[in-house]
CSV table of C-alpha atoms and ligand atoms in Angstrom, one decimal:
chain,number,residue,atom,x,y,z
A,1,MET,CA,-41.1,-10.4,69.8
A,2,VAL,CA,-39.6,-7.4,70.1
A,3,TYR,CA,-36.4,-6.8,68.5
A,4,GLN,CA,-33.8,-4.1,68.0
A,5,VAL,CA,-30.3,-4.3,66.4
A,6,LYS,CA,-27.8,-0.7,66.7
A,7,ILE,CA,-25.2,-0.8,63.9
A,8,PRO,CA,-22.6,1.4,62.8
A,9,SER,CA,-24.3,4.5,60.7
A,10,ASN,CA,-21.5,5.3,58.2
A,11,ILE,CA,-20.2,2.6,56.4
A,12,TYR,CA,-17.8,1.4,53.6
A,13,GLY,CA,-16.8,-0.7,51.2
A,14,GLY,CA,-15.1,-2.8,48.2
A,15,GLU,CA,-11.1,-2.5,46.9
A,16,GLY,CA,-9.8,1.2,47.3
A,17,CYS,CA,-12.3,2.4,50.0
A,18,ILE,CA,-9.4,3.5,52.5
A,19,GLU,CA,-9.4,6.7,50.1
A,20,LYS,CA,-12.8,7.8,51.9
A,21,VAL,CA,-11.2,8.0,54.9
A,22,LYS,CA,-10.2,11.5,53.7
A,23,GLU,CA,-13.9,13.1,53.6
A,24,ILE,CA,-14.9,11.4,57.2
A,25,VAL,CA,-11.8,13.4,58.7
A,26,GLU,CA,-12.7,16.1,57.5
A,27,LYS,CA,-16.5,16.0,58.0
A,28,GLU,CA,-15.4,15.4,61.5
A,29,HIS,CA,-13.2,18.6,61.4
A,30,ALA,CA,-10.1,16.0,63.6
A,31,LYS,CA,-6.9,18.2,63.7
A,32,LYS,CA,-5.5,15.0,65.7
A,33,ILE,CA,-6.3,11.0,65.2
A,34,LEU,CA,-5.4,8.7,67.8
A,35,ILE,CA,-4.4,6.2,65.3
A,36,PHE,CA,-4.1,2.4,66.9
A,37,THR,CA,-3.0,-1.1,65.5
A,38,ASP,CA,-0.5,-3.1,66.0
A,39,LYS,CA,2.8,-4.0,65.1
A,40,GLY,CA,2.2,-6.8,62.5
A,41,ILE,CA,0.2,-4.2,60.8
A,42,ILE,CA,2.9,-1.9,61.0
A,43,ALA,CA,5.3,-4.5,59.5
A,44,THR,CA,2.7,-5.8,56.2
A,45,GLY,CA,3.5,-1.4,55.3
A,46,LEU,CA,-0.2,-1.1,55.3
A,47,ILE,CA,-0.7,1.9,57.3
A,48,GLN,CA,1.1,3.9,54.9
A,49,LEU,CA,-2.8,3.1,53.0
A,50,LEU,CA,-4.0,5.5,55.6
A,51,LEU,CA,-1.7,7.7,57.2
A,52,ASN,CA,-1.4,8.6,53.1
A,53,GLU,CA,-5.1,9.7,52.5
A,54,ILE,CA,-4.5,11.8,56.8
A,55,GLU,CA,-2.1,13.8,55.7
A,56,LYS,CA,-3.9,14.7,53.3
A,57,THR,CA,-6.0,16.6,55.5
A,58,GLY,CA,-3.2,18.1,57.2
A,59,ALA,CA,-4.5,16.5,60.4
A,60,GLU,CA,-1.9,15.5,62.7
A,61,TYR,CA,-1.9,12.3,64.0
A,62,CYS,CA,-0.2,9.5,67.0
A,63,ILE,CA,0.9,5.6,66.7
A,64,PHE,CA,-0.7,3.6,69.2
A,65,ASP,CA,1.1,0.1,68.0
A,66,ASN,CA,1.8,-1.2,71.7
A,67,LEU,CA,-0.4,-4.3,71.5
A,68,ILE,CA,-0.2,-8.1,71.9
A,69,PRO,CA,-2.9,-10.2,69.7
A,70,GLU,CA,-5.9,-11.1,71.8
A,71,PRO,CA,-4.9,-8.9,74.6
A,72,ALA,CA,-5.8,-8.7,78.6
A,73,TYR,CA,-7.8,-6.0,80.1
A,74,GLN,CA,-4.6,-5.3,81.7
A,75,ASP,CA,-2.8,-4.5,78.2
A,76,VAL,CA,-5.7,-2.7,77.0
A,77,GLU,CA,-5.3,-0.5,80.0
A,78,ASN,CA,-1.4,-0.1,80.0
A,79,LEU,CA,-2.7,0.8,76.0
A,80,MET,CA,-5.2,3.7,77.4
A,81,ASN,CA,-2.7,5.3,79.5
A,82,GLU,CA,-0.3,5.8,76.7
A,83,ALA,CA,-3.3,7.1,75.4
A,84,ALA,CA,-4.1,9.6,78.2
A,85,HIS,CA,-1.2,11.8,77.6
A,86,HIS,CA,-2.4,12.8,73.6
A,87,ASP,CA,-5.1,14.6,72.4
A,88,GLY,CA,-7.4,14.0,69.5
A,89,SER,CA,-11.5,13.8,68.7
A,90,LEU,CA,-11.4,10.8,66.2
A,91,ILE,CA,-9.8,7.7,66.7
A,92,ILE,CA,-8.8,5.4,63.5
A,93,ALA,CA,-7.7,1.3,64.7
A,94,ILE,CA,-6.5,-0.7,61.8
A,95,GLY,CA,-6.0,-4.0,62.6
A,96,GLY,CA,-7.7,-7.2,63.6
A,97,GLY,CA,-10.1,-8.0,66.2
A,98,SER,CA,-7.9,-7.0,68.9
A,99,VAL,CA,-7.4,-3.7,68.0
A,100,MET,CA,-10.4,-3.0,66.6
A,101,ASP,CA,-12.1,-4.3,70.3
A,102,ALA,CA,-8.7,-1.7,72.3
A,103,ALA,CA,-9.7,1.1,70.0
A,104,LYS,CA,-13.1,0.6,71.3
A,105,LEU,CA,-12.6,0.9,75.3
A,106,CYS,CA,-9.9,3.1,74.6
A,107,SER,CA,-13.2,5.5,72.7
A,108,VAL,CA,-15.8,5.1,76.2
A,109,LEU,CA,-12.5,5.1,78.6
A,110,LYS,CA,-10.3,8.2,77.3
A,111,GLY,CA,-11.0,11.2,80.1
A,112,ALA,CA,-14.4,8.9,81.9
A,113,ASP,CA,-14.2,8.4,85.9
A,114,TYR,CA,-14.4,5.0,85.1
A,115,ASN,CA,-11.4,2.4,84.3
A,116,ILE,CA,-11.6,-0.7,82.7
A,117,LYS,CA,-11.9,-3.1,86.2
A,118,ASP,CA,-15.3,-0.8,86.5
A,119,LEU,CA,-17.1,-1.6,83.5
A,120,LEU,CA,-15.8,-5.7,84.1
A,121,LYS,CA,-18.6,-5.5,86.1
A,122,ASN,CA,-20.6,-2.9,84.8
A,123,PRO,CA,-20.2,-2.6,81.2
A,124,GLY,CA,-23.6,0.1,81.6
A,125,LEU,CA,-21.2,3.0,82.6
A,126,ALA,CA,-19.7,3.1,79.1
A,127,LYS,CA,-20.1,6.5,77.5
A,128,LYS,CA,-18.8,7.1,74.6
A,129,LYS,CA,-16.0,9.8,74.1
A,130,ILE,CA,-14.8,10.0,70.7
A,131,LYS,CA,-15.8,8.6,67.6
A,132,THR,CA,-14.5,6.2,65.8
A,133,VAL,CA,-13.7,4.7,62.4
A,134,MET,CA,-13.3,1.0,62.7
A,135,ILE,CA,-10.4,-0.2,59.3
A,136,PRO,CA,-10.6,-4.5,59.3
A,137,THR,CA,-7.5,-6.0,58.3
A,138,THR,CA,-8.5,-8.9,59.4
A,139,CYS,CA,-11.9,-11.6,57.9
A,140,GLY,CA,-13.3,-13.4,60.3
A,141,THR,CA,-14.7,-10.9,64.0
A,142,GLY,CA,-17.6,-8.0,62.7
A,143,SER,CA,-15.8,-6.6,66.1
A,144,GLU,CA,-15.7,-3.5,62.6
A,145,ALA,CA,-20.0,-3.7,63.6
A,146,THR,CA,-20.8,-4.6,66.9
A,147,CYS,CA,-20.7,-2.5,70.9
A,148,ASN,CA,-18.3,-5.6,72.1
A,149,ALA,CA,-15.0,-6.0,73.6
A,150,ILE,CA,-13.5,-8.5,74.8
A,151,VAL,CA,-10.2,-8.7,76.8
A,152,ALA,CA,-8.0,-11.9,78.4
A,153,ILE,CA,-9.0,-11.9,82.1
A,154,PRO,CA,-5.6,-13.5,83.4
A,155,GLU,CA,-6.1,-14.0,86.7
A,156,GLU,CA,-9.7,-16.3,86.0
A,157,ARG,CA,-7.7,-17.9,82.6
A,158,SER,CA,-11.0,-16.9,80.2
A,159,LYS,CA,-11.7,-14.0,78.9
A,160,GLN,CA,-14.7,-11.5,79.5
A,161,GLY,CA,-17.3,-9.2,76.2
A,162,ILE,CA,-17.5,-6.2,77.4
A,163,VAL,CA,-21.1,-5.5,76.2
A,164,ASN,CA,-22.1,-2.0,75.7
A,165,ASP,CA,-24.4,0.1,72.8
A,166,SER,CA,-22.4,3.5,73.4
A,167,MET,CA,-19.3,1.5,72.0
A,168,ILE,CA,-21.5,0.7,68.6
A,169,PRO,CA,-17.8,2.4,65.8
A,170,ASP,CA,-19.3,5.0,64.7
A,171,TYR,CA,-17.9,4.5,60.2
A,172,VAL,CA,-16.9,1.0,59.5
A,173,VAL,CA,-14.4,0.9,56.0
A,174,LEU,CA,-14.6,-2.4,54.6
A,175,ASP,CA,-11.0,-2.2,52.3
A,176,SER,CA,-10.8,-6.0,51.0
A,177,GLN,CA,-7.0,-4.8,49.9
A,178,MET,CA,-6.5,-4.7,53.4
A,179,ILE,CA,-5.9,-8.6,52.9
A,180,ARG,CA,-5.0,-9.3,50.2
A,181,LYS,CA,-1.7,-9.9,52.0
A,182,LEU,CA,-3.0,-11.8,54.8
A,183,PRO,CA,-1.4,-15.2,56.0
A,184,ARG,CA,-3.7,-18.1,54.8
A,185,GLN,CA,-4.5,-19.3,58.3
A,186,ILE,CA,-5.6,-16.0,59.6
A,187,VAL,CA,-7.5,-16.5,56.6
A,188,ALA,CA,-8.4,-20.1,58.3
A,189,ALA,CA,-8.3,-19.4,61.6
A,190,THR,CA,-10.7,-15.6,61.0
A,191,GLY,CA,-12.7,-16.6,58.6
A,192,VAL,CA,-13.5,-19.5,60.1
A,193,ASP,CA,-15.3,-17.1,63.8
A,194,ALA,CA,-17.3,-15.4,61.5
A,195,LEU,CA,-18.7,-18.0,60.5
A,196,ALA,CA,-19.5,-19.5,64.1
A,197,HIS,CA,-21.2,-16.1,64.6
A,198,ALA,CA,-23.4,-16.2,61.7
A,199,VAL,CA,-24.4,-20.4,62.8
A,200,GLU,CA,-23.6,-19.5,66.0
A,201,CYS,CA,-26.4,-16.6,66.1
A,202,TYR,CA,-29.0,-18.2,63.5
A,203,THR,CA,-28.9,-21.3,65.3
A,204,SER,CA,-29.6,-18.2,68.9
A,205,ARG,CA,-32.3,-18.8,71.4
A,206,LYS,CA,-31.9,-14.9,71.0
A,207,ALA,CA,-32.3,-15.0,66.7
A,208,THR,CA,-34.4,-12.3,65.2
A,209,PRO,CA,-36.1,-11.5,62.2
A,210,ILE,CA,-33.0,-8.9,61.3
A,211,SER,CA,-30.7,-10.7,62.7
A,212,ASN,CA,-31.9,-13.8,60.9
A,213,THR,CA,-31.4,-11.8,57.5
A,214,TYR,CA,-27.7,-10.6,58.0
A,215,ALA,CA,-26.9,-14.1,59.0
A,216,LEU,CA,-28.1,-16.0,56.0
A,217,ALA,CA,-26.6,-13.2,54.3
A,218,SER,CA,-23.6,-14.3,56.7
A,219,ALA,CA,-24.0,-17.6,55.7
A,220,LYS,CA,-24.0,-17.4,52.2
A,221,LEU,CA,-21.0,-15.6,51.7
A,222,ILE,CA,-18.4,-17.0,53.7
A,223,PHE,CA,-19.6,-20.7,52.9
A,224,HIS,CA,-19.1,-19.8,49.7
A,225,ASN,CA,-16.3,-17.9,49.8
A,226,ILE,CA,-13.1,-19.3,52.1
A,227,ARG,CA,-12.3,-21.6,50.5
A,228,GLU,CA,-11.4,-20.1,47.6
A,229,ALA,CA,-10.4,-16.9,50.2
A,230,TYR,CA,-7.9,-19.6,52.2
A,231,ILE,CA,-6.3,-22.1,48.5
A,232,ASP,CA,-5.8,-18.7,46.5
A,233,PRO,CA,-4.8,-15.6,48.1
A,234,ASP,CA,-5.5,-13.7,45.4
A,235,ASN,CA,-9.0,-14.0,44.3
A,236,MET,CA,-9.8,-10.3,45.8
A,237,GLU,CA,-13.7,-11.1,44.1
A,238,ALA,CA,-13.4,-14.1,47.4
A,239,LYS,CA,-11.8,-11.6,49.9
A,240,SER,CA,-14.2,-9.1,49.4
A,241,ASN,CA,-17.6,-11.1,49.9
A,242,MET,CA,-15.5,-12.4,53.3
A,243,MET,CA,-15.3,-9.4,54.6
A,244,LEU,CA,-18.6,-8.0,53.7
A,245,GLY,CA,-19.3,-11.3,55.7
A,246,ALA,CA,-17.4,-10.9,58.0
A,247,PHE,CA,-19.0,-7.4,59.4
A,248,TYR,CA,-23.2,-9.3,57.9
A,249,GLY,CA,-21.8,-11.4,61.1
A,250,GLY,CA,-20.8,-9.0,63.5
A,251,ILE,CA,-24.3,-7.5,62.5
A,252,ALA,CA,-26.1,-11.0,63.9
A,253,ILE,CA,-24.0,-10.4,67.2
A,254,THR,CA,-24.6,-8.3,67.9
A,255,ALA,CA,-28.4,-8.2,67.3
A,256,SER,CA,-29.0,-12.0,68.7
A,257,GLY,CA,-25.5,-13.4,69.4
A,258,THR,CA,-23.7,-16.5,69.9
A,259,THR,CA,-24.1,-19.6,71.5
A,260,ALA,CA,-21.9,-22.8,73.2
A,261,VAL,CA,-19.3,-22.6,70.5
A,262,HIS,CA,-18.1,-19.2,71.1
A,263,ALA,CA,-18.9,-19.8,75.2
A,264,LEU,CA,-16.6,-22.8,74.9
A,265,SER,CA,-14.0,-21.7,73.4
A,266,TYR,CA,-13.6,-18.4,75.2
A,267,PRO,CA,-11.1,-21.2,78.4
A,268,LEU,CA,-9.3,-21.9,75.0
A,269,GLY,CA,-8.0,-18.9,74.4
A,270,GLY,CA,-8.4,-17.2,77.8
A,271,LYS,CA,-5.8,-20.3,79.3
A,272,TYR,CA,-3.8,-21.9,76.9
A,273,HIS,CA,-3.9,-18.9,73.9
A,274,ILE,CA,-5.1,-20.0,71.6
A,275,ALA,CA,-6.2,-18.1,69.4
A,276,HIS,CA,-10.3,-17.1,68.9
A,277,GLY,CA,-10.8,-18.4,65.6
A,278,VAL,CA,-9.3,-21.6,66.1
A,279,SER,CA,-10.3,-22.5,69.3
A,280,ASN,CA,-13.3,-21.7,67.9
A,281,ALA,CA,-13.1,-23.5,64.6
A,282,ILE,CA,-11.8,-27.0,66.9
A,283,LEU,CA,-15.0,-26.8,68.2
A,284,PHE,CA,-17.0,-25.9,66.1
A,285,ALA,CA,-19.1,-29.4,64.2
A,286,HIS,CA,-18.4,-30.8,67.3
A,287,VAL,CA,-20.9,-28.2,69.1
A,288,MET,CA,-23.5,-28.1,66.2
A,289,GLU,CA,-24.0,-32.4,66.0
A,290,PHE,CA,-24.7,-31.5,70.0
A,291,ASN,CA,-27.2,-28.8,69.3
A,292,LYS,CA,-29.0,-30.8,65.9
A,293,ASP,CA,-31.8,-31.8,67.2
A,294,ALA,CA,-32.6,-28.6,69.5
A,295,CYS,CA,-31.7,-26.8,65.9
A,296,LYS,CA,-32.7,-28.7,63.1
A,297,ARG,CA,-35.1,-26.9,61.8
A,298,GLN,CA,-31.7,-23.5,61.1
A,299,LEU,CA,-29.8,-25.5,60.4
A,300,ALA,CA,-32.4,-27.1,57.4
A,301,GLU,CA,-32.9,-23.0,56.8
A,302,ILE,CA,-29.3,-22.7,56.0
A,303,CYS,CA,-29.0,-25.4,53.8
A,304,ASP,CA,-31.8,-24.1,52.0
A,305,ALA,CA,-29.9,-19.9,51.3
A,306,ILE,CA,-26.6,-21.8,50.2
A,307,HIS,CA,-27.2,-24.9,48.9
A,308,PRO,CA,-30.5,-25.0,47.0
A,309,VAL,CA,-30.2,-28.4,45.2
A,310,MET,CA,-31.1,-30.0,48.0
A,311,ALA,CA,-34.5,-28.1,48.0
A,312,GLU,CA,-36.6,-31.8,48.0
A,313,ALA,CA,-34.1,-33.3,51.0
A,314,GLY,CA,-36.0,-33.5,54.2
A,315,GLU,CA,-34.3,-31.6,57.4
A,316,ASP,CA,-32.3,-34.4,59.5
A,317,GLU,CA,-29.8,-34.5,56.4
A,318,LYS,CA,-30.3,-31.4,55.6
A,319,ALA,CA,-29.0,-30.0,58.7
A,320,GLN,CA,-26.4,-32.8,59.0
A,321,TYR,CA,-25.4,-31.3,55.5
A,322,ILE,CA,-24.4,-28.0,57.0
A,323,ILE,CA,-22.5,-29.8,60.3
A,324,ASP,CA,-20.3,-32.2,56.7
A,325,GLU,CA,-19.7,-28.2,55.3
A,326,ILE,CA,-18.7,-27.3,58.5
A,327,ALA,CA,-16.0,-30.1,59.8
A,328,ASP,CA,-15.1,-29.5,55.7
A,329,ILE,CA,-14.5,-26.2,56.1
A,330,VAL,CA,-11.7,-26.4,58.9
A,331,LYS,CA,-10.6,-29.2,57.6
A,332,THR,CA,-10.2,-27.3,54.0
A,333,THR,CA,-8.5,-24.5,55.4
A,334,GLU,CA,-6.0,-26.8,57.7
A,335,ILE,CA,-7.3,-25.3,60.8
A,336,PRO,CA,-6.4,-28.7,63.7
A,337,VAL,CA,-8.6,-30.4,64.7
A,338,SER,CA,-7.1,-31.1,67.9
A,339,LEU,CA,-6.3,-29.9,71.4
A,340,GLU,CA,-3.4,-31.6,71.9
A,341,GLN,CA,-0.6,-29.2,69.4
A,342,PHE,CA,-1.7,-26.7,71.7
A,343,GLY,CA,-0.4,-29.1,74.8
A,344,VAL,CA,-3.4,-28.6,76.2
A,345,SER,CA,-4.6,-32.4,77.4
A,346,ALA,CA,-7.4,-34.4,79.8
A,347,LYS,CA,-5.4,-33.1,82.9
A,348,ASP,CA,-6.7,-29.7,82.0
A,349,LEU,CA,-10.8,-31.0,81.5
A,350,ASP,CA,-11.5,-30.2,85.4
A,351,PHE,CA,-10.9,-26.5,84.5
A,352,LEU,CA,-12.2,-26.7,80.8
A,353,VAL,CA,-15.7,-27.3,82.3
A,354,ASP,CA,-15.8,-25.5,84.7
A,355,ALA,CA,-14.1,-22.5,83.0
A,356,GLY,CA,-17.1,-23.0,80.1
A,357,SER,CA,-20.1,-23.5,82.0
A,358,ARG,CA,-19.8,-20.2,83.8
A,359,GLN,CA,-20.0,-18.0,79.3
A,360,THR,CA,-23.0,-17.5,81.3
A,361,ARG,CA,-24.1,-14.7,79.2
A,362,LEU,CA,-22.6,-17.1,76.6
A,363,LEU,CA,-24.5,-20.4,76.8
A,364,VAL,CA,-28.2,-19.3,77.3
A,365,ASN,CA,-28.3,-18.5,73.6
A,366,ASN,CA,-28.0,-21.4,73.4
A,367,ARG,CA,-30.6,-23.5,72.1
A,368,LYS,CA,-30.4,-27.2,73.3
A,369,GLU,CA,-29.1,-26.3,77.0
A,370,LEU,CA,-25.8,-28.2,78.3
A,371,SER,CA,-25.7,-29.7,81.0
A,372,LEU,CA,-22.2,-30.6,83.4
A,373,ASP,CA,-21.4,-33.9,81.6
A,374,ASP,CA,-22.6,-32.7,77.7
A,375,ILE,CA,-19.2,-29.6,77.5
A,376,ARG,CA,-17.5,-32.3,79.1
A,377,ASN,CA,-18.1,-35.2,76.2
A,378,ILE,CA,-17.9,-31.6,74.2
A,379,TYR,CA,-14.5,-31.2,74.6
A,380,LEU,CA,-13.5,-34.5,75.3
A,381,LYS,CA,-14.5,-35.4,71.8
A,382,VAL,CA,-11.2,-32.0,70.8
A,383,LEU,CA,-9.0,-33.9,73.6
A,384,PRO,CA,-5.9,-36.4,72.5
B,1,NAD,N1,-15.7,-7.5,69.9
B,1,NAD,C1,-16.1,-8.7,68.9
B,1,NAD,O1,-17.5,-8.7,68.6
B,1,NAD,C2,-15.3,-9.4,69.1
B,1,NAD,C3,-15.7,-10.6,68.0
B,1,NAD,C4,-15.4,-11.8,67.8
B,1,NAD,C5,-13.6,-11.2,68.6
B,1,NAD,N2,-12.7,-11.1,69.3
B,1,NAD,C6,-11.7,-11.0,69.5
B,1,NAD,O2,-11.0,-10.4,68.5
B,1,NAD,C7,-9.9,-10.6,68.5
B,1,NAD,C8,-8.7,-11.4,67.1
B,1,NAD,O3,-8.7,-10.9,66.7
B,1,NAD,P1,-8.8,-11.8,64.8
B,1,NAD,O4,-9.6,-13.1,64.3
B,1,NAD,O5,-9.1,-9.8,63.8
B,1,NAD,O6,-7.1,-11.6,65.1
B,1,NAD,P2,-6.4,-10.6,65.7
B,1,NAD,O7,-6.5,-8.6,66.1
B,1,NAD,O8,-6.2,-10.8,67.3
B,1,NAD,O9,-5.0,-10.2,65.1
B,1,NAD,C9,-4.5,-11.4,65.4
B,1,NAD,C10,-2.4,-11.9,64.8
B,1,NAD,O10,-2.8,-11.4,62.8
B,1,NAD,C11,-2.7,-9.8,62.0
B,1,NAD,N3,-2.5,-9.3,61.2
B,1,NAD,C12,-4.1,-8.9,61.4
B,1,NAD,N4,-4.7,-8.0,60.1
B,1,NAD,C13,-3.4,-8.6,59.5
B,1,NAD,C14,-3.2,-8.5,58.2
B,1,NAD,N5,-3.8,-7.9,56.8
B,1,NAD,N6,-1.9,-9.3,57.7
B,1,NAD,C15,-1.0,-9.3,58.2
B,1,NAD,N7,-0.6,-10.0,59.2
B,1,NAD,C16,-2.4,-9.3,60.7
B,1,NAD,C17,-1.9,-9.5,63.7
B,1,NAD,O11,-1.5,-8.2,63.3
B,1,NAD,C18,-1.8,-10.3,65.0
B,1,NAD,O12,-0.7,-10.8,64.9
B,1,NAD,C19,-10.2,-12.0,69.6
B,1,NAD,O13,-9.6,-10.9,71.2
B,1,NAD,C20,-11.8,-11.5,70.4
B,1,NAD,O14,-11.3,-12.3,70.9
B,1,NAD,C21,-14.4,-9.8,69.2
B,2,ZN,ZN1,-15.8,-15.0,67.6
């Protein structure tokens, strides 16, 4: 098997590592910086930690915060139009996956002779125009590690990933201070998203020795820390581990790819605007239960890594342990387990089955093929 992975070339970690931004700006000789964020981050005051470092360099900066969570491609286009009037030789994104994805898209769109609609049709067109620095403020998407950017497509009431090597971030700053005060429900949703990346990538048909290494490291960090990070917001060790686990999960995505959990989750985000981590969490254990017979060995290997006391147990028992752990984590972190509270009901089933089955980019990675009936049965389990 021939395999490859593209990873960011400069990675800083540890509480307080945002101070490295000064070094990055100086190394890049950046005199004008484009900062991407959103109003939620501005309200936390976190941006000041970034501005303090930039101000030490004397560089000018411009802040773009006009972005909603889980943006549609038109929202990114509007942001891009705003940024088009400003010069800059470095992009810094400080935010969750929504901000980082939008910033990555802007890094290939600024000054380009193609637009975002062209990229949706042909992601191969993308060429990096400006280097990027990613400062994640959630502990989930791993977008800081990936070449992917995900946007909603309102016309199709779904979401689509734009994937191109040139969107790989140049610098990543994993500072756990960013998630110190992250609201608990976002710790939960983004943390389970990261766990889904790890487990889906490890069980993916496209898994490689490299993706397996990162997926397993990610699974260990997240299984062992997500409950603590949720229950005790001041547990900074757990939070640092979550940040690293999410980053490793991102590398695993680039190296292999997520599977049916993410595929079936896209229409839930695209049409009903359910947060990405929440829609994944609702489907996660059910999809793994469906996959169990085809992914038994992989799930058992995850069990060996996170729960070695079960070494003597059979594959079946180990695989079930992982599925039960996933369900328990979703329950402990108080994420809804049904679509009821989002107003989704049986009348939406046909739409969901049709839109879910169109996510072939990810469904092909699933070790067990899903028929339309299989997809219907999975959605039925989470409908009221
Ligand atoms: N590129 C990839 O590889 C990849 C992978 C998975 C998901 N995604 C995408 O990422 C997006 C979801 O990103 P997300 O889950 O990180 O959330 P998000 O970026 O949508 O943010 C959710 C909310 O949390 C707030 N927030 C973020 N950090 C905060 C902090 N430290 N304190 C207080 N509030 C904070 C934001 O202001 C926002 O209101 C989706 O569009 C999803 O499709 C991308
Ligand atoms: Zn995800």
